[in-house]
Amino acid sequence: MSERTGARAAARAAAIAMRIARPERRALIVAAGAAGALLLARPSRATPAAMTAAINAFTGGAVLREGRVKLDIPVLVENGNVVPVSVEVQSPMSAADHVTRIAVFNEKNPQPDVAIFELGPHSGSARVAFRMRMAESQRITAIARLSDGSYWTSAVDVIVTLAACLE
């Protein structure tokens, strides 16, 4: 047996011995990797309770009144990847009476607060528009805070046929 062949055989025997000597370590590494992959693969999502908590954090627990807010979003969404949303609030937008904040919340996307907009009397109109992704059918809620400290709301139940936010 030559030196070179002997060295290869010794290296191969050492590698096999290491595999046999440490099966627990290898199994532990494989198990930890699999558990981590499962956690990463599982999409997180908000819940109705999380949405309620986010709304309470936004309003400070104030009473929400219906009216003055118009939430414009399609009731039936064919593709959840791009959903147009607009919120308009009836307000003169004067120094004495204007909208200070508009927020949009959802029940089942990864985070319950979709968007929060800061406005003032110089904003011109109390209207915001944007596009969002929707994971599945859910309730979308818009809330406006006026300069007098009152909160106004509108909500729409949206049906999504092709979901987004799942990767």
Short mmCIF file of N, CA and C in Angstrom, two decimals:
data_model
loop_
_atom_site.label_atom_id
_atom_site.label_comp_id
_atom_site.label_asym_id
_atom_site.label_seq_id
_atom_site.Cartn_x
_atom_site.Cartn_y
_atom_site.Cartn_z
N MET A 1 0.86 -1.17 0.00
CA MET A 1 0.00 0.00 0.00
C MET A 1 0.90 1.23 0.00
N SER A 2 0.65 2.15 -0.90
CA SER A 2 1.47 3.36 -0.98
C SER A 2 1.07 4.34 0.12
N GLU A 3 1.94 5.33 0.30
CA GLU A 3 1.65 6.35 1.33
C GLU A 3 0.37 7.12 1.01
N ARG A 4 0.22 7.43 -0.26
CA ARG A 4 -0.94 8.22 -0.69
C ARG A 4 -2.24 7.44 -0.47
N THR A 5 -2.27 6.20 -0.84
CA THR A 5 -3.46 5.37 -0.66
C THR A 5 -3.73 5.17 0.82
N GLY A 6 -2.69 4.99 1.60
CA GLY A 6 -2.85 4.83 3.03
C GLY A 6 -3.42 6.08 3.69
N ALA A 7 -3.00 7.25 3.22
CA ALA A 7 -3.51 8.52 3.77
C ALA A 7 -4.98 8.69 3.45
N ARG A 8 -5.36 8.31 2.21
CA ARG A 8 -6.78 8.40 1.83
C ARG A 8 -7.63 7.47 2.68
N ALA A 9 -7.15 6.26 2.85
CA ALA A 9 -7.90 5.28 3.64
C ALA A 9 -8.03 5.74 5.09
N ALA A 10 -6.98 6.32 5.61
CA ALA A 10 -7.02 6.82 7.00
C ALA A 10 -8.00 7.97 7.12
N ALA A 11 -8.00 8.88 6.14
CA ALA A 11 -8.93 10.02 6.17
C ALA A 11 -10.37 9.55 6.06
N ARG A 12 -10.59 8.55 5.19
CA ARG A 12 -11.94 8.01 5.02
C ARG A 12 -12.40 7.33 6.32
N ALA A 13 -11.52 6.57 6.93
CA ALA A 13 -11.86 5.88 8.19
C ALA A 13 -12.13 6.89 9.30
N ALA A 14 -11.37 7.99 9.33
CA ALA A 14 -11.60 9.02 10.34
C ALA A 14 -12.95 9.70 10.13
N ALA A 15 -13.30 9.96 8.88
CA ALA A 15 -14.59 10.59 8.59
C ALA A 15 -15.74 9.69 9.00
N ILE A 16 -15.62 8.40 8.72
CA ILE A 16 -16.67 7.45 9.11
C ILE A 16 -16.76 7.36 10.62
N ALA A 17 -15.63 7.36 11.29
CA ALA A 17 -15.63 7.30 12.75
C ALA A 17 -16.30 8.52 13.35
N MET A 18 -16.08 9.69 12.75
CA MET A 18 -16.71 10.92 13.27
C MET A 18 -18.22 10.86 13.10
N ARG A 19 -18.67 10.31 11.96
CA ARG A 19 -20.12 10.19 11.74
C ARG A 19 -20.73 9.22 12.74
N ILE A 20 -20.05 8.15 13.00
CA ILE A 20 -20.57 7.15 13.93
C ILE A 20 -20.52 7.69 15.36
N ALA A 21 -19.46 8.41 15.70
CA ALA A 21 -19.28 8.88 17.07
C ALA A 21 -20.25 10.00 17.44
N ARG A 22 -20.73 10.77 16.47
CA ARG A 22 -21.57 11.93 16.80
C ARG A 22 -22.92 11.91 16.07
N PRO A 23 -23.65 10.84 16.13
CA PRO A 23 -24.94 10.85 15.45
C PRO A 23 -25.93 11.80 16.13
N GLU A 24 -25.80 12.01 17.45
CA GLU A 24 -26.73 12.89 18.15
C GLU A 24 -26.56 14.34 17.67
N ARG A 25 -25.31 14.75 17.48
CA ARG A 25 -25.06 16.12 17.05
C ARG A 25 -25.66 16.37 15.67
N ARG A 26 -25.41 15.44 14.76
CA ARG A 26 -25.95 15.58 13.40
C ARG A 26 -27.48 15.60 13.43
N ALA A 27 -28.07 14.69 14.21
CA ALA A 27 -29.53 14.64 14.31
C ALA A 27 -30.07 15.93 14.92
N LEU A 28 -29.36 16.45 15.91
CA LEU A 28 -29.78 17.71 16.53
C LEU A 28 -29.73 18.86 15.54
N ILE A 29 -28.67 18.91 14.75
CA ILE A 29 -28.55 19.98 13.75
C ILE A 29 -29.65 19.88 12.71
N VAL A 30 -29.92 18.66 12.23
CA VAL A 30 -30.98 18.45 11.24
C VAL A 30 -32.33 18.83 11.82
N ALA A 31 -32.61 18.41 13.06
CA ALA A 31 -33.90 18.72 13.70
C ALA A 31 -34.06 20.22 13.91
N ALA A 32 -33.00 20.89 14.34
CA ALA A 32 -33.07 22.33 14.56
C ALA A 32 -33.32 23.06 13.25
N GLY A 33 -32.66 22.62 12.19
CA GLY A 33 -32.87 23.24 10.88
C GLY A 33 -34.29 23.04 10.39
N ALA A 34 -34.83 21.85 10.58
CA ALA A 34 -36.20 21.58 10.15
C ALA A 34 -37.20 22.41 10.95
N ALA A 35 -36.99 22.52 12.25
CA ALA A 35 -37.89 23.33 13.08
C ALA A 35 -37.84 24.79 12.67
N GLY A 36 -36.64 25.29 12.40
CA GLY A 36 -36.50 26.68 11.95
C GLY A 36 -37.19 26.91 10.63
N ALA A 37 -37.08 25.96 9.72
CA ALA A 37 -37.73 26.09 8.41
C ALA A 37 -39.25 26.11 8.56
N LEU A 38 -39.78 25.29 9.46
CA LEU A 38 -41.22 25.30 9.69
C LEU A 38 -41.70 26.64 10.24
N LEU A 39 -40.95 27.20 11.15
CA LEU A 39 -41.33 28.49 11.72
C LEU A 39 -41.29 29.59 10.68
N LEU A 40 -40.30 29.56 9.82
CA LEU A 40 -40.18 30.59 8.79
C LEU A 40 -41.23 30.40 7.70
N ALA A 41 -41.59 29.17 7.41
CA ALA A 41 -42.54 28.91 6.33
C ALA A 41 -43.97 29.25 6.73
N ARG A 42 -44.27 29.21 8.02
CA ARG A 42 -45.62 29.51 8.48
C ARG A 42 -45.85 31.01 8.47
N PRO A 43 -46.77 31.51 7.62
CA PRO A 43 -46.98 32.96 7.59
C PRO A 43 -47.67 33.45 8.85
N SER A 44 -47.21 34.56 9.36
CA SER A 44 -47.88 35.15 10.51
C SER A 44 -49.09 35.90 10.01
N ARG A 45 -50.08 36.05 10.85
CA ARG A 45 -51.24 36.81 10.44
C ARG A 45 -51.91 37.45 11.65
N ALA A 46 -52.53 38.55 11.35
CA ALA A 46 -53.26 39.24 12.39
C ALA A 46 -54.56 38.47 12.65
N THR A 47 -55.22 38.81 13.72
CA THR A 47 -56.50 38.20 14.06
C THR A 47 -57.48 39.32 14.36
N PRO A 48 -58.78 39.01 14.42
CA PRO A 48 -59.73 40.06 14.80
C PRO A 48 -59.39 40.68 16.16
N ALA A 49 -58.87 39.88 17.09
CA ALA A 49 -58.49 40.42 18.40
C ALA A 49 -57.30 41.37 18.26
N ALA A 50 -56.34 41.02 17.40
CA ALA A 50 -55.19 41.90 17.17
C ALA A 50 -55.63 43.20 16.52
N MET A 51 -56.61 43.11 15.60
CA MET A 51 -57.13 44.32 14.97
C MET A 51 -57.81 45.21 16.01
N THR A 52 -58.59 44.62 16.88
CA THR A 52 -59.27 45.39 17.94
C THR A 52 -58.24 46.06 18.85
N ALA A 53 -57.18 45.35 19.18
CA ALA A 53 -56.13 45.93 20.02
C ALA A 53 -55.43 47.09 19.31
N ALA A 54 -55.18 46.93 18.01
CA ALA A 54 -54.54 48.01 17.23
C ALA A 54 -55.46 49.23 17.14
N ILE A 55 -56.75 49.00 16.97
CA ILE A 55 -57.71 50.11 16.92
C ILE A 55 -57.76 50.82 18.26
N ASN A 56 -57.78 50.06 19.36
CA ASN A 56 -57.80 50.67 20.69
C ASN A 56 -56.52 51.47 20.95
N ALA A 57 -55.39 50.98 20.45
CA ALA A 57 -54.13 51.73 20.60
C ALA A 57 -54.19 53.03 19.80
N PHE A 58 -54.80 52.99 18.62
CA PHE A 58 -54.90 54.18 17.78
C PHE A 58 -55.86 55.21 18.38
N THR A 59 -56.99 54.74 18.91
CA THR A 59 -58.02 55.65 19.41
C THR A 59 -57.89 55.94 20.91
N GLY A 60 -57.06 55.18 21.59
CA GLY A 60 -56.97 55.34 23.04
C GLY A 60 -58.24 54.87 23.73
N GLY A 61 -58.99 54.00 23.10
CA GLY A 61 -60.23 53.48 23.67
C GLY A 61 -61.43 54.41 23.52
N ALA A 62 -61.28 55.46 22.71
CA ALA A 62 -62.39 56.41 22.51
C ALA A 62 -63.55 55.76 21.76
N VAL A 63 -64.71 56.36 21.88
CA VAL A 63 -65.91 55.86 21.21
C VAL A 63 -65.79 56.15 19.71
N LEU A 64 -66.12 55.14 18.89
CA LEU A 64 -66.11 55.30 17.44
C LEU A 64 -67.53 55.58 16.96
N ARG A 65 -67.66 56.58 16.13
CA ARG A 65 -68.97 56.94 15.57
C ARG A 65 -69.02 56.58 14.10
N GLU A 66 -70.19 56.11 13.66
CA GLU A 66 -70.39 55.81 12.25
C GLU A 66 -70.73 57.10 11.49
N GLY A 67 -70.31 57.16 10.24
CA GLY A 67 -70.61 58.32 9.41
C GLY A 67 -69.36 59.15 9.17
N ARG A 68 -69.48 60.13 8.31
CA ARG A 68 -68.41 61.07 7.94
C ARG A 68 -67.23 60.41 7.23
N VAL A 69 -67.04 59.10 7.39
CA VAL A 69 -65.93 58.40 6.73
C VAL A 69 -66.51 57.52 5.63
N LYS A 70 -65.93 57.65 4.43
CA LYS A 70 -66.33 56.80 3.31
C LYS A 70 -65.13 55.95 2.93
N LEU A 71 -65.24 54.64 3.14
CA LEU A 71 -64.19 53.68 2.77
C LEU A 71 -64.58 53.08 1.43
N ASP A 72 -63.76 53.34 0.43
CA ASP A 72 -64.04 52.84 -0.91
C ASP A 72 -63.04 51.74 -1.25
N ILE A 73 -63.54 50.50 -1.26
CA ILE A 73 -62.74 49.32 -1.58
C ILE A 73 -63.68 48.32 -2.23
N PRO A 74 -63.21 47.60 -3.25
CA PRO A 74 -64.10 46.62 -3.88
C PRO A 74 -64.56 45.55 -2.88
N VAL A 75 -65.82 45.18 -2.95
CA VAL A 75 -66.36 44.16 -2.05
C VAL A 75 -65.88 42.77 -2.48
N LEU A 76 -65.72 42.57 -3.78
CA LEU A 76 -65.21 41.32 -4.33
C LEU A 76 -63.89 41.60 -5.03
N VAL A 77 -62.81 41.03 -4.50
CA VAL A 77 -61.48 41.25 -5.05
C VAL A 77 -61.03 39.98 -5.75
N GLU A 78 -60.76 40.09 -7.04
CA GLU A 78 -60.33 38.92 -7.81
C GLU A 78 -58.89 38.53 -7.49
N ASN A 79 -58.01 39.53 -7.30
CA ASN A 79 -56.60 39.27 -7.04
C ASN A 79 -56.18 40.08 -5.82
N GLY A 80 -55.78 39.41 -4.73
CA GLY A 80 -55.41 40.09 -3.49
C GLY A 80 -54.06 40.77 -3.53
N ASN A 81 -53.31 40.65 -4.63
CA ASN A 81 -51.98 41.27 -4.71
C ASN A 81 -52.05 42.79 -4.82
N VAL A 82 -53.08 43.32 -5.46
CA VAL A 82 -53.19 44.77 -5.65
C VAL A 82 -54.65 45.17 -5.45
N VAL A 83 -54.96 45.67 -4.26
CA VAL A 83 -56.33 46.07 -3.95
C VAL A 83 -56.36 47.58 -3.74
N PRO A 84 -57.09 48.31 -4.60
CA PRO A 84 -57.16 49.77 -4.42
C PRO A 84 -58.06 50.14 -3.23
N VAL A 85 -57.58 51.06 -2.42
CA VAL A 85 -58.32 51.51 -1.24
C VAL A 85 -58.30 53.04 -1.23
N SER A 86 -59.44 53.66 -0.96
CA SER A 86 -59.45 55.10 -0.73
C SER A 86 -60.37 55.40 0.45
N VAL A 87 -59.97 56.40 1.21
CA VAL A 87 -60.74 56.82 2.38
C VAL A 87 -60.96 58.32 2.25
N GLU A 88 -62.22 58.72 2.37
CA GLU A 88 -62.56 60.14 2.30
C GLU A 88 -63.38 60.50 3.54
N VAL A 89 -63.06 61.65 4.13
CA VAL A 89 -63.75 62.08 5.34
C VAL A 89 -64.41 63.43 5.07
N GLN A 90 -65.67 63.55 5.47
CA GLN A 90 -66.37 64.82 5.33
C GLN A 90 -65.83 65.80 6.36
N SER A 91 -65.12 66.81 5.89
CA SER A 91 -64.53 67.80 6.78
C SER A 91 -64.20 69.05 5.97
N PRO A 92 -64.43 70.25 6.55
CA PRO A 92 -64.09 71.48 5.83
C PRO A 92 -62.57 71.71 5.73
N MET A 93 -61.79 70.98 6.53
CA MET A 93 -60.33 71.11 6.57
C MET A 93 -59.90 72.55 6.83
N SER A 94 -60.58 73.18 7.77
CA SER A 94 -60.22 74.53 8.20
C SER A 94 -59.35 74.41 9.46
N ALA A 95 -58.80 75.52 9.92
CA ALA A 95 -57.95 75.50 11.11
C ALA A 95 -58.74 75.03 12.34
N ALA A 96 -60.03 75.34 12.39
CA ALA A 96 -60.85 74.98 13.55
C ALA A 96 -61.43 73.56 13.44
N ASP A 97 -61.62 73.06 12.24
CA ASP A 97 -62.28 71.76 12.04
C ASP A 97 -61.59 71.02 10.90
N HIS A 98 -60.74 70.07 11.26
CA HIS A 98 -60.04 69.31 10.22
C HIS A 98 -59.73 67.89 10.70
N VAL A 99 -59.34 67.06 9.77
CA VAL A 99 -58.95 65.68 10.06
C VAL A 99 -57.46 65.69 10.39
N THR A 100 -57.09 65.04 11.52
CA THR A 100 -55.68 64.99 11.89
C THR A 100 -55.02 63.66 11.51
N ARG A 101 -55.79 62.58 11.54
CA ARG A 101 -55.24 61.27 11.19
C ARG A 101 -56.29 60.39 10.55
N ILE A 102 -55.85 59.57 9.60
CA ILE A 102 -56.69 58.53 9.00
C ILE A 102 -55.90 57.23 9.10
N ALA A 103 -56.55 56.18 9.59
CA ALA A 103 -55.90 54.87 9.71
C ALA A 103 -56.78 53.80 9.09
N VAL A 104 -56.13 52.77 8.53
CA VAL A 104 -56.84 51.63 7.94
C VAL A 104 -56.32 50.38 8.62
N PHE A 105 -57.26 49.53 9.05
CA PHE A 105 -56.93 48.30 9.77
C PHE A 105 -57.56 47.10 9.06
N ASN A 106 -56.96 45.91 9.25
CA ASN A 106 -57.51 44.68 8.68
C ASN A 106 -57.41 43.55 9.68
N GLU A 107 -58.17 42.48 9.43
CA GLU A 107 -58.24 41.36 10.37
C GLU A 107 -57.20 40.27 10.14
N LYS A 108 -56.84 39.98 8.90
CA LYS A 108 -56.11 38.75 8.64
C LYS A 108 -54.80 38.90 7.87
N ASN A 109 -54.35 40.08 7.61
CA ASN A 109 -53.04 40.25 6.98
C ASN A 109 -51.96 40.09 8.04
N PRO A 110 -50.69 40.05 7.65
CA PRO A 110 -49.64 39.86 8.66
C PRO A 110 -49.65 40.91 9.78
N GLN A 111 -50.02 42.15 9.48
CA GLN A 111 -50.09 43.17 10.53
C GLN A 111 -51.46 43.84 10.47
N PRO A 112 -52.07 44.10 11.64
CA PRO A 112 -53.43 44.66 11.64
C PRO A 112 -53.52 46.11 11.18
N ASP A 113 -52.47 46.91 11.38
CA ASP A 113 -52.55 48.31 10.95
C ASP A 113 -51.89 48.43 9.58
N VAL A 114 -52.72 48.68 8.58
CA VAL A 114 -52.25 48.74 7.20
C VAL A 114 -51.53 50.05 6.93
N ALA A 115 -52.18 51.16 7.30
CA ALA A 115 -51.60 52.48 7.02
C ALA A 115 -52.17 53.51 7.99
N ILE A 116 -51.32 54.47 8.35
CA ILE A 116 -51.74 55.60 9.17
C ILE A 116 -51.23 56.86 8.50
N PHE A 117 -52.14 57.79 8.20
CA PHE A 117 -51.81 59.04 7.52
C PHE A 117 -52.00 60.21 8.47
N GLU A 118 -51.07 61.14 8.47
CA GLU A 118 -51.16 62.36 9.26
C GLU A 118 -51.61 63.49 8.33
N LEU A 119 -52.65 64.23 8.73
CA LEU A 119 -53.19 65.33 7.93
C LEU A 119 -53.26 66.60 8.79
N GLY A 120 -53.51 67.69 8.13
CA GLY A 120 -53.68 68.96 8.82
C GLY A 120 -54.58 69.87 8.01
N PRO A 121 -54.84 71.09 8.49
CA PRO A 121 -55.75 71.99 7.77
C PRO A 121 -55.21 72.39 6.39
N HIS A 122 -53.91 72.30 6.18
CA HIS A 122 -53.33 72.68 4.89
C HIS A 122 -53.29 71.52 3.91
N SER A 123 -53.84 70.38 4.29
CA SER A 123 -53.85 69.22 3.39
C SER A 123 -54.80 69.41 2.21
N GLY A 124 -55.72 70.33 2.33
CA GLY A 124 -56.65 70.60 1.23
C GLY A 124 -57.92 69.78 1.33
N SER A 125 -57.79 68.47 1.27
CA SER A 125 -58.97 67.61 1.42
C SER A 125 -58.59 66.41 2.29
N ALA A 126 -59.59 65.87 2.91
CA ALA A 126 -59.36 64.72 3.80
C ALA A 126 -59.61 63.45 3.00
N ARG A 127 -58.69 63.17 2.07
CA ARG A 127 -58.82 62.00 1.21
C ARG A 127 -57.45 61.37 1.02
N VAL A 128 -57.37 60.05 1.22
CA VAL A 128 -56.13 59.31 0.97
C VAL A 128 -56.47 58.10 0.09
N ALA A 129 -55.51 57.68 -0.70
CA ALA A 129 -55.69 56.50 -1.56
C ALA A 129 -54.37 55.75 -1.63
N PHE A 130 -54.47 54.44 -1.67
CA PHE A 130 -53.28 53.58 -1.75
C PHE A 130 -53.72 52.21 -2.23
N ARG A 131 -52.76 51.33 -2.44
CA ARG A 131 -53.03 49.94 -2.80
C ARG A 131 -52.46 49.04 -1.70
N MET A 132 -53.15 47.96 -1.42
CA MET A 132 -52.69 47.03 -0.40
C MET A 132 -52.80 45.59 -0.90
N ARG A 133 -52.14 44.69 -0.20
CA ARG A 133 -52.25 43.26 -0.48
C ARG A 133 -53.15 42.65 0.59
N MET A 134 -53.94 41.68 0.18
CA MET A 134 -54.84 41.02 1.12
C MET A 134 -54.61 39.52 1.09
N ALA A 135 -54.42 38.94 2.28
CA ALA A 135 -54.14 37.51 2.39
C ALA A 135 -55.39 36.66 2.13
N GLU A 136 -56.53 37.13 2.57
CA GLU A 136 -57.77 36.38 2.40
C GLU A 136 -58.96 37.29 2.67
N SER A 137 -60.16 36.74 2.55
CA SER A 137 -61.37 37.52 2.80
C SER A 137 -61.35 38.01 4.24
N GLN A 138 -61.73 39.28 4.44
CA GLN A 138 -61.65 39.87 5.76
C GLN A 138 -62.37 41.21 5.83
N ARG A 139 -62.44 41.75 7.03
CA ARG A 139 -63.06 43.05 7.28
C ARG A 139 -61.97 44.11 7.29
N ILE A 140 -62.19 45.19 6.54
CA ILE A 140 -61.29 46.33 6.49
C ILE A 140 -62.00 47.49 7.17
N THR A 141 -61.29 48.17 8.09
CA THR A 141 -61.87 49.27 8.85
C THR A 141 -61.02 50.52 8.68
N ALA A 142 -61.69 51.63 8.40
CA ALA A 142 -61.02 52.93 8.32
C ALA A 142 -61.51 53.79 9.47
N ILE A 143 -60.58 54.51 10.09
CA ILE A 143 -60.92 55.39 11.22
C ILE A 143 -60.26 56.73 11.00
N ALA A 144 -61.03 57.80 11.23
CA ALA A 144 -60.49 59.16 11.12
C ALA A 144 -60.58 59.84 12.47
N ARG A 145 -59.51 60.55 12.82
CA ARG A 145 -59.49 61.36 14.05
C ARG A 145 -59.61 62.81 13.63
N LEU A 146 -60.58 63.51 14.18
CA LEU A 146 -60.79 64.91 13.86
C LEU A 146 -60.10 65.80 14.90
N SER A 147 -59.96 67.07 14.57
CA SER A 147 -59.25 68.01 15.44
C SER A 147 -59.96 68.21 16.78
N ASP A 148 -61.25 67.91 16.86
CA ASP A 148 -61.96 68.04 18.13
C ASP A 148 -61.79 66.80 19.02
N GLY A 149 -61.00 65.81 18.55
CA GLY A 149 -60.74 64.61 19.34
C GLY A 149 -61.73 63.48 19.09
N SER A 150 -62.71 63.67 18.22
CA SER A 150 -63.68 62.61 17.94
C SER A 150 -63.11 61.65 16.89
N TYR A 151 -63.64 60.41 16.93
CA TYR A 151 -63.21 59.37 15.99
C TYR A 151 -64.42 58.89 15.21
N TRP A 152 -64.25 58.80 13.91
CA TRP A 152 -65.30 58.36 13.00
C TRP A 152 -64.81 57.15 12.23
N THR A 153 -65.72 56.23 11.91
CA THR A 153 -65.30 54.97 11.30
C THR A 153 -66.23 54.50 10.19
N SER A 154 -65.70 53.62 9.37
CA SER A 154 -66.45 52.91 8.33
C SER A 154 -65.74 51.58 8.12
N ALA A 155 -66.49 50.53 7.83
CA ALA A 155 -65.90 49.21 7.63
C ALA A 155 -66.57 48.51 6.45
N VAL A 156 -65.79 47.67 5.77
CA VAL A 156 -66.29 46.91 4.62
C VAL A 156 -65.77 45.48 4.73
N ASP A 157 -66.66 44.51 4.49
CA ASP A 157 -66.26 43.11 4.42
C ASP A 157 -65.87 42.82 2.97
N VAL A 158 -64.65 42.36 2.76
CA VAL A 158 -64.11 42.13 1.43
C VAL A 158 -63.89 40.65 1.21
N ILE A 159 -64.31 40.15 0.05
CA ILE A 159 -64.12 38.75 -0.32
C ILE A 159 -62.97 38.69 -1.33
N VAL A 160 -61.95 37.88 -1.02
CA VAL A 160 -60.79 37.74 -1.90
C VAL A 160 -60.80 36.35 -2.51
N THR A 161 -60.71 36.29 -3.85
CA THR A 161 -60.73 34.99 -4.52
C THR A 161 -59.33 34.42 -4.72
N LEU A 162 -58.30 35.26 -4.97
CA LEU A 162 -56.92 34.83 -5.11
C LEU A 162 -56.09 35.56 -4.08
N ALA A 163 -55.60 34.84 -3.09
CA ALA A 163 -54.92 35.45 -1.95
C ALA A 163 -53.51 35.93 -2.28
N ALA A 164 -53.05 36.90 -1.48
CA ALA A 164 -51.68 37.40 -1.52
C ALA A 164 -51.10 37.25 -0.12
N CYS A 165 -49.91 37.76 0.13
CA CYS A 165 -49.27 37.79 1.47
C CYS A 165 -49.02 36.39 2.03
N LEU A 166 -48.86 35.39 1.19
CA LEU A 166 -48.69 34.04 1.71
C LEU A 166 -47.28 33.52 1.60
N GLU A 167 -46.37 34.26 0.98
CA GLU A 167 -45.01 33.75 0.84
C GLU A 167 -44.20 33.99 2.07
#
